[in-house]
Coordinates of C-alpha atoms and ligand atoms in Angstrom, one line a residue:
X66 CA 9.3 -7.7 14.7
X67 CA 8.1 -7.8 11.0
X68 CA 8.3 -4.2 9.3
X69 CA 5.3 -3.8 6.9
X70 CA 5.4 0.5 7.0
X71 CA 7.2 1.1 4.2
X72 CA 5.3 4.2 3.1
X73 CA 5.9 5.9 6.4
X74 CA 10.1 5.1 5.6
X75 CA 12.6 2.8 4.1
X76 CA 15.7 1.7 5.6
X77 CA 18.7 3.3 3.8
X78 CA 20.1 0.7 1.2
X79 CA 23.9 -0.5 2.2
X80 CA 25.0 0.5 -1.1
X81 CA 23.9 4.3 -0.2
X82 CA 25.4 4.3 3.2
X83 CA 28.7 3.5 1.5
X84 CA 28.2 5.9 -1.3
X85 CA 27.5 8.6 2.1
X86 CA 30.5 7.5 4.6
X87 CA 33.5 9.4 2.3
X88 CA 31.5 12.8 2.7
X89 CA 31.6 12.9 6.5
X90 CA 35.2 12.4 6.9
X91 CA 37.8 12.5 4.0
X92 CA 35.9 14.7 2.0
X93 CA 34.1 17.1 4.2
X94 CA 34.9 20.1 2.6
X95 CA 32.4 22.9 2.1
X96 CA 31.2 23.0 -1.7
X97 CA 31.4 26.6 -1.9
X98 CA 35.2 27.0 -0.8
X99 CA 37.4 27.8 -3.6
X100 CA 40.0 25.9 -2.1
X101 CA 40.6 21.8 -2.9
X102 CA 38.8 20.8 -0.3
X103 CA 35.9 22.8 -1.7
X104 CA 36.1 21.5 -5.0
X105 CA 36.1 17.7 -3.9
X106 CA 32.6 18.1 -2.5
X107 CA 31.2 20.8 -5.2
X108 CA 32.3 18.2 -7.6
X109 CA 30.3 15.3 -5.4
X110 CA 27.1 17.5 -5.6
X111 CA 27.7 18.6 -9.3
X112 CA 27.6 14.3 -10.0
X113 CA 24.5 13.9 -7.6
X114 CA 22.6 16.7 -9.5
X115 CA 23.4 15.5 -13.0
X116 CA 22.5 11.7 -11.9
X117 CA 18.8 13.3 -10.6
X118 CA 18.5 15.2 -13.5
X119 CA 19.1 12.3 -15.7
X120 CA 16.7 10.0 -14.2
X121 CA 13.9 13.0 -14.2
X122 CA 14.8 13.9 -17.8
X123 CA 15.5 17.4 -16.9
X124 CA 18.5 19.7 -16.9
X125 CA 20.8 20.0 -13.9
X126 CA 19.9 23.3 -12.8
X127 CA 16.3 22.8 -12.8
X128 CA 17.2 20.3 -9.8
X129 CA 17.2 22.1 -6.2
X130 CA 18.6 19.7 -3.0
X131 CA 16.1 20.7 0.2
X132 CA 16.4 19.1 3.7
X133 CA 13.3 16.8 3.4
X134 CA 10.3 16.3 0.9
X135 CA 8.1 18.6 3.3
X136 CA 10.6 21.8 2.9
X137 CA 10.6 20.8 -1.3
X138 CA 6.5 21.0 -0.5
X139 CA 7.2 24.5 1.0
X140 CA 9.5 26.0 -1.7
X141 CA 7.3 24.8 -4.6
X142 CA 4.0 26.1 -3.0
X143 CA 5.1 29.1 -1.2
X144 CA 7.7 29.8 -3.6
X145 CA 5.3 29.7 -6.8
X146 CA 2.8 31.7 -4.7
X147 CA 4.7 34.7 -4.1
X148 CA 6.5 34.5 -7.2
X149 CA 3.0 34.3 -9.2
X150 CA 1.3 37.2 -7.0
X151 CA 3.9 39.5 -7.9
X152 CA 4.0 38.8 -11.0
X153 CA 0.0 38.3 -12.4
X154 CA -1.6 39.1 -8.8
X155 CA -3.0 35.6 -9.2
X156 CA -4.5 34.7 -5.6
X157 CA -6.1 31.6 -5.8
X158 CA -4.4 28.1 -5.1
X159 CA -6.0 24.8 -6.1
X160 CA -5.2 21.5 -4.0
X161 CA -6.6 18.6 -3.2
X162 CA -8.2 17.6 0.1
X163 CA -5.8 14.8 0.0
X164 CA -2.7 16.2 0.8
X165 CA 0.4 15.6 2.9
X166 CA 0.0 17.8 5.5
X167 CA 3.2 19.3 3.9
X168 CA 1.3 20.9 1.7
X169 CA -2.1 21.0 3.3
X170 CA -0.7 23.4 6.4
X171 CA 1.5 25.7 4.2
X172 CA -1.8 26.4 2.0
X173 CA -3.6 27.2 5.4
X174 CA -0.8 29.5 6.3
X175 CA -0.6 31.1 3.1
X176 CA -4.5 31.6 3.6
X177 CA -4.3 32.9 7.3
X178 CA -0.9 34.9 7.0
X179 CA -0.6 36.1 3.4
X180 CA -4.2 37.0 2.1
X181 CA -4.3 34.0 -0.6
X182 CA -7.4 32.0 -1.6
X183 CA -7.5 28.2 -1.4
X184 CA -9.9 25.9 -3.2
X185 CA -10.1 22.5 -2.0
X186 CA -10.8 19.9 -5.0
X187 CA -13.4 17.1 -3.9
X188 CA -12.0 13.8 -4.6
X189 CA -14.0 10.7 -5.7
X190 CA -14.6 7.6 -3.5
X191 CA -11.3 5.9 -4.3
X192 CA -9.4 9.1 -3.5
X193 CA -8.5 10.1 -6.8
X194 CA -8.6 13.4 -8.0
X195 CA -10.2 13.3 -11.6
X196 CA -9.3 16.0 -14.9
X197 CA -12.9 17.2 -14.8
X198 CA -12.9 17.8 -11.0
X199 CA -9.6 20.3 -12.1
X200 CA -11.1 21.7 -15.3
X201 CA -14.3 22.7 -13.4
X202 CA -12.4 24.2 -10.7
X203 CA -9.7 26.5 -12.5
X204 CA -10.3 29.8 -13.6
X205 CA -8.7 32.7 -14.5
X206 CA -6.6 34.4 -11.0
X207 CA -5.7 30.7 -10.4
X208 CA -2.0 31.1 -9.5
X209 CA -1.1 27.5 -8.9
X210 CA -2.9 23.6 -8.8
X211 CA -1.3 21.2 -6.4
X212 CA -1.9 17.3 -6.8
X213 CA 0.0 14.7 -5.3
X214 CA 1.4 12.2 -7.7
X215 CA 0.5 8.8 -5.2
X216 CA -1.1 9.3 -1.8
X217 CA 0.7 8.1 1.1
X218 CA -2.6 6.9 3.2
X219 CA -4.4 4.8 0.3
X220 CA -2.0 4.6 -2.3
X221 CA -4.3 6.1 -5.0
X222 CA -2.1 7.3 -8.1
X223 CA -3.4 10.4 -9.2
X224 CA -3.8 10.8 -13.4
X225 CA -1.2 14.0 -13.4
X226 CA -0.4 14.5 -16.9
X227 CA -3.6 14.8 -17.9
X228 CA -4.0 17.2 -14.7
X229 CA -0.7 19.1 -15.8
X230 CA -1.9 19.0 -19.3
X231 CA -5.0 21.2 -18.0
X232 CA -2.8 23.5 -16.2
X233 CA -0.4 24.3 -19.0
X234 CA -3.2 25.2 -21.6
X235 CA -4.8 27.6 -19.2
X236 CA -1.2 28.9 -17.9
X237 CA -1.5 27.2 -14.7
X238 CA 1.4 26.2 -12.5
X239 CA 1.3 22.9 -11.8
X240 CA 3.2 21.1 -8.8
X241 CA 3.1 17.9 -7.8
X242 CA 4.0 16.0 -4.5
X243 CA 5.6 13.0 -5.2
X244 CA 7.3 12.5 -2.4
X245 CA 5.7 9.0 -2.3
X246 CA 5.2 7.9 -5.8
X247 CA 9.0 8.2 -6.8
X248 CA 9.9 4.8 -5.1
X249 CA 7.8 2.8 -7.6
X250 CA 6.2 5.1 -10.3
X251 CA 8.3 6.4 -13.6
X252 CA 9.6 10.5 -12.3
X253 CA 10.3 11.5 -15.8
X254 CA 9.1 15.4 -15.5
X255 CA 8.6 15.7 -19.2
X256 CA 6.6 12.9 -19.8
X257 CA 4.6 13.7 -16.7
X258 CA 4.4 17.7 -17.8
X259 CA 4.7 19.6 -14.4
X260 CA 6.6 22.7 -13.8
X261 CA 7.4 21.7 -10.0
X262 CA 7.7 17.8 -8.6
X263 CA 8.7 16.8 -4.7
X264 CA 11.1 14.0 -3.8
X265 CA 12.2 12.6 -0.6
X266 CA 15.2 10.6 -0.3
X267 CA 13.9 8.5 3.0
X268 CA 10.7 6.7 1.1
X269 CA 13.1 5.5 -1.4
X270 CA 16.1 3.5 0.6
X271 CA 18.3 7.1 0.8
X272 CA 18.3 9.1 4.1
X273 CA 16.3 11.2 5.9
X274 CA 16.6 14.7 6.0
X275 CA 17.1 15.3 2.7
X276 CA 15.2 16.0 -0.4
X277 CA 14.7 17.9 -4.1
X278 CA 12.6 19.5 -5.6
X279 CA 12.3 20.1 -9.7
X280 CA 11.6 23.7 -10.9
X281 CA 11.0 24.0 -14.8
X282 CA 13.2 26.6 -16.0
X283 CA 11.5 30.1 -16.1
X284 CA 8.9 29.1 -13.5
X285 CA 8.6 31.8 -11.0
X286 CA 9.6 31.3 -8.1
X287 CA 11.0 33.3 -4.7
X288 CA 13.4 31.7 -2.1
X289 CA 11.9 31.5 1.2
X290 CA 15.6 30.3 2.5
X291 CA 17.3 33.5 2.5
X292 CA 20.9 33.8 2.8
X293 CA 23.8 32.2 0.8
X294 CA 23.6 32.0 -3.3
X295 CA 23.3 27.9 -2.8
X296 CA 21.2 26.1 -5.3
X297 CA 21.3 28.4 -7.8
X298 CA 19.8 31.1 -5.3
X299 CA 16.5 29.3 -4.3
X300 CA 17.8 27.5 -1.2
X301 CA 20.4 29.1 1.3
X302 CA 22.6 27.2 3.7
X303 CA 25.4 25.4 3.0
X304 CA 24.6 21.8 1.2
X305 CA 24.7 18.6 2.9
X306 CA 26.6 16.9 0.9
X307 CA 26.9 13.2 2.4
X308 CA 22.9 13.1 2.3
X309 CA 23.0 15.0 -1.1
X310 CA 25.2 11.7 -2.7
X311 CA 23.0 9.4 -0.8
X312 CA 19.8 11.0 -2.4
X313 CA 21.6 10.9 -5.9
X314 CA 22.6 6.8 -5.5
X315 CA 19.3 5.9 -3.7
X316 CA 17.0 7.7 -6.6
X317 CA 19.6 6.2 -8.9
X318 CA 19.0 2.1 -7.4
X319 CA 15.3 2.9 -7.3
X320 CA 15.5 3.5 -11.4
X321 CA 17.4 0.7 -12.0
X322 CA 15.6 -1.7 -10.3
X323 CA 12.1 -0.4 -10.4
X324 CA 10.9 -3.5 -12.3
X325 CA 11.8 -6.2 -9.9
X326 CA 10.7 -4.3 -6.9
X327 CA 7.7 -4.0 -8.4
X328 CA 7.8 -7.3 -9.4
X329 CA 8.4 -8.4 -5.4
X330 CA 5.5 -6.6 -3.9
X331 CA 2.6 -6.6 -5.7
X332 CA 1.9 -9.9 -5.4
X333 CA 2.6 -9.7 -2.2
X334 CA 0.2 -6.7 -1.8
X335 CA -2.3 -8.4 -3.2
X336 CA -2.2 -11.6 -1.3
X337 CA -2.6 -9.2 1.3
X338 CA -5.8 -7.8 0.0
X339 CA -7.4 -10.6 -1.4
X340 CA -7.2 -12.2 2.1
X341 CA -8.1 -9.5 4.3
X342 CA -11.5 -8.6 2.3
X343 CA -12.1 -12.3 2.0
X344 CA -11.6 -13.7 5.7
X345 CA -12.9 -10.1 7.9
X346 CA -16.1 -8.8 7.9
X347 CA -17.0 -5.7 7.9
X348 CA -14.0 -4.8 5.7
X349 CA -13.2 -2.3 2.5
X350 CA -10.4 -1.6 0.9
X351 CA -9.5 2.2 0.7
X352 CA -8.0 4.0 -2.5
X353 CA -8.4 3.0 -5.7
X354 CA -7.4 -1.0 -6.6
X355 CA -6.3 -0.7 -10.0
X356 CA -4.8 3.2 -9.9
X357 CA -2.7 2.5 -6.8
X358 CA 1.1 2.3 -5.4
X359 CA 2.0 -1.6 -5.9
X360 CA 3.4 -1.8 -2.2
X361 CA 0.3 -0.1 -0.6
X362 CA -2.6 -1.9 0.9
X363 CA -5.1 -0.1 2.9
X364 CA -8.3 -0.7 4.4
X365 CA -11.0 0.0 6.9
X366 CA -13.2 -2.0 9.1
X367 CA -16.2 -1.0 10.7
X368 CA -16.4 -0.9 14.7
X369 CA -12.7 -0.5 15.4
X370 CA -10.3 2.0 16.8
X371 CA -7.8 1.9 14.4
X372 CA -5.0 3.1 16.7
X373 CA -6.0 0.1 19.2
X374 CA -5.2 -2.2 16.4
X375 CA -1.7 -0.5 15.5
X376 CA -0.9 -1.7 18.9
X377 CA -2.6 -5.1 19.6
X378 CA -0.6 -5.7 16.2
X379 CA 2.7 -4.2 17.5
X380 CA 2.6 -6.0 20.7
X381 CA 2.5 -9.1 18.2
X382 CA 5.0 -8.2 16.5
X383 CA 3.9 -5.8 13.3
X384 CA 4.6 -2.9 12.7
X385 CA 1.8 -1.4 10.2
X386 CA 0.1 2.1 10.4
X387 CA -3.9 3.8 10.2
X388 CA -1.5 6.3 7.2
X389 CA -1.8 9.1 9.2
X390 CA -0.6 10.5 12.3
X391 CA -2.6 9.0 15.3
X392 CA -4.2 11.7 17.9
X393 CA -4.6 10.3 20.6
X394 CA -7.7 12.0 23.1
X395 CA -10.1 12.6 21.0
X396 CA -9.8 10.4 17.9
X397 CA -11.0 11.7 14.8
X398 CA -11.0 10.3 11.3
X399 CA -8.4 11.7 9.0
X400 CA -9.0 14.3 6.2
X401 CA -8.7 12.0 3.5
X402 CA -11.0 9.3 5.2
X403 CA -13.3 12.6 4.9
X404 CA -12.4 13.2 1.5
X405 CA -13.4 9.7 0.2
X406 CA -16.9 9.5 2.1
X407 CA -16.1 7.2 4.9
X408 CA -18.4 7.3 8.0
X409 CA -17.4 7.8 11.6
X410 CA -17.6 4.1 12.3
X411 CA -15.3 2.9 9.1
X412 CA -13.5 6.1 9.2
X413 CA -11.6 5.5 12.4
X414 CA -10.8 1.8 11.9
X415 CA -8.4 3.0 9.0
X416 CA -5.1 0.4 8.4
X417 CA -1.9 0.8 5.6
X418 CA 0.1 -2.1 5.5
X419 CA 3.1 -0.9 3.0
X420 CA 5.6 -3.4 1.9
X421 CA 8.9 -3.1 0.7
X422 CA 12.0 -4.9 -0.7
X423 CA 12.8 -7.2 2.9
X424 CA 9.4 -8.1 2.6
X425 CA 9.3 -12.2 2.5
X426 CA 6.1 -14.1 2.1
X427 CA 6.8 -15.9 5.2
X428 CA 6.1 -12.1 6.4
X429 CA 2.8 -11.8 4.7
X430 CA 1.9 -15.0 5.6
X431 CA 2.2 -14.7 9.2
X432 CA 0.7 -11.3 9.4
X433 CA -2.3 -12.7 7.3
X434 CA -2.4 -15.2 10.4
X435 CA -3.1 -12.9 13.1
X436 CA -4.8 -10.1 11.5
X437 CA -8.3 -11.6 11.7
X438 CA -8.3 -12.3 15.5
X439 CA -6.6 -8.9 16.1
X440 CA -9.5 -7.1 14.3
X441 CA -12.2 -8.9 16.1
X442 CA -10.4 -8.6 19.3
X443 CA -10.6 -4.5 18.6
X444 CA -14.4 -5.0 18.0
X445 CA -14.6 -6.5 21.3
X446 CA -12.4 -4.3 23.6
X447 CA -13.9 -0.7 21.9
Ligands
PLP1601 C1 6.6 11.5 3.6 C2 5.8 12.4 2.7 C3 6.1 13.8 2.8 C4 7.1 14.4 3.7 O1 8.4 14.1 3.4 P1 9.6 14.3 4.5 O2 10.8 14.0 3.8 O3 9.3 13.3 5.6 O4 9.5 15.7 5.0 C5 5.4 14.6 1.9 N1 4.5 14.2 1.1 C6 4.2 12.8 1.0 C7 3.1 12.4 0.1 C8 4.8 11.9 1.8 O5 4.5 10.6 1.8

């Protein structure tokens, strides 16, 4: 079986794991207790957060652990939202229509449940969410503006610090999810000029079930974890420290070898893309190509059912995705196939092939093999 869905997880690094195993055993103490035991992991946690807050070029305390990139989407949004309607009555919430569900579903709640006002920003054909299209769109009860950093379905990198630039002249929060960027784009927070950012440790060789989220210092923002005073109040529940140290040492690898695992995939990806648009017709390539994650290829082709190709390509051996969950029933294209002006009959033949750093071109090569016949075999069965 070849892995080549990267972007939907990473297996955790060895180095990680190893940096994890004392945390479960030895030293599973509970960081709050005053006692040694206590202090061993508190001290474990103190390193992770200073390592993160290095590598984000913030200060410690502005870094709070979470148990997954979708509950650091959840703080920052609903957090910020209540935070900002006490404290200007700002109601309305910018995002794009090219979300994570993480944050696409907690604006719908905060819509149905808590009386705020959501504007969806348009996106243009390679998925990208422009400064004019956020300058047009912000006015003055605009509480917060929400733009992913690198979307997970067609890799388009979004231009935020122009976009957080916008936001902090007109007083804007700005957040970003970049819960898939941080395994290959720079995460420094003040370069990139946003008061909120999400990470998640699984899309970057760390494990799952943990995450962080950044929080400029003074931003507004209410706890929607209530109970102990953990992570400086924002975040109750007593911390998982094993995952917390993995996080730390898998954000920590990612930084150090960003340039050759860049260097490994991309031409790799664009083997990958070159081929496919050149050998099958009827196929485009979705997201931007130049603006786009360098381990993300995506693309649809007319006339197929997208989740009949995940598995004519799984029963030979690939393991790929369409980048967003499959329904099964009734298939529909996804939002962001929406978003960027696909049709019905491109829309639902949507494939992401996502590499990473086992990723051989032996790999490649032998998925560029098959893909062709797989895709017409589709057209033929639908
Ligand atoms: C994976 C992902 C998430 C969710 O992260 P989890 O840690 O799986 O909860 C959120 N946003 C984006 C862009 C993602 O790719």
């Amino acid at each position: 079986m070849i892995y080549l869905d990267y972007s939907a997880t990473t297996p955790v690094d060895s180095r990680v794991l190893e940096a994890m195993t004392p945390y479960f055993s030895a030293s599973f103490g509970n960081p709050s207790s005053v006692h040694r035991y206590g202090q061993v992991a508190e001290a474990a946690i103190d390193s992770a957060r200073e390592t993160v807050a290095s590598i984000l070029n913030c200060r410690p305390d502005e870094i709070i652990f979470t148990s997954c990139g979708s509950e650091s989407d959840n703080l920052a949004i609903r957090g910020a939202a209540y935070a900002m309607r006490e404290k200007t009555g700002a109601k309305w919430i910018l995002a794009s229509r090219t979300e994570h569900p993480a944050v696409t579903k907690t604006l719908l709640h905060l819509e149905k449940y808590e009386g705020f006002l959501i504007e969806w920003l348009d996106v243009n054909e390679q998925g990208m969410v422009t400064p004019e299209i956020v300058s047009k769109a912000i006015c003055e009860n605009t509480a917060i503006v929400s733009v992913m950093y690198a979307n997970n379905e067609i890799g388009t990198i979004n231009p935020i610090k122009e976009i957080a630039g916008i936001c902090r002249a007109n007083n804007i929060l700005f957040h970003t999810d970049a819960v898939q960027a941080a395994a290959y784009l720079p995460v420094d927070v003040n370069e990139l000029g946003v008061d909120m950012m999400s990470l998640g440790a699984h899309k970057f060789y760390g494990p799952k079930g943990v995450g962080a989220l950044y929080v400029r210092k003074g931003t507004p923002l209410v706890s929607h974890l209530t109970g102990g005073g953990q992570e400086f109040n924002l975040r109750a529940g007593t911390q998982n420290v094993p995952y917390i140290v993995g996080f730390a040492e898998a954000l920590r690898l990612t930084h150090e070898e960003r340039e050759q695992r860049v260097a490994h995939v991309k031409p790799l990806r664009d083997k990958i893309i070159g081929t496919v648009l050149e050998t099958i017709s009827d196929s485009r390539l979705t997201g931007d190509m130049e603006a786009r994650l360098p381990q993300h290829a995506s693309f649809a082709f007319k006339g197929v059912d997208g989740n009949l190709l995940l598995t004519l390509l799984d029963a030979a051996g690939f393991a790929c995705s369409s980048g967003s969950a499959c329904k099964t029933g009734n298939p529909e294209p996804s939002e962001v196939m929406n978003a960027i002006g696909l049709s019905r009959d491109w829309g639902l033949g949507s494939l992401r092939v996502t590499l990473g750093v086992h990723t051989t071109p032996a790999d490649v090569d032998a998925f560029l093999n098959v893909l062709p016949g797989l895709v017409e075999k589709a057209r033929q069965l639908k």
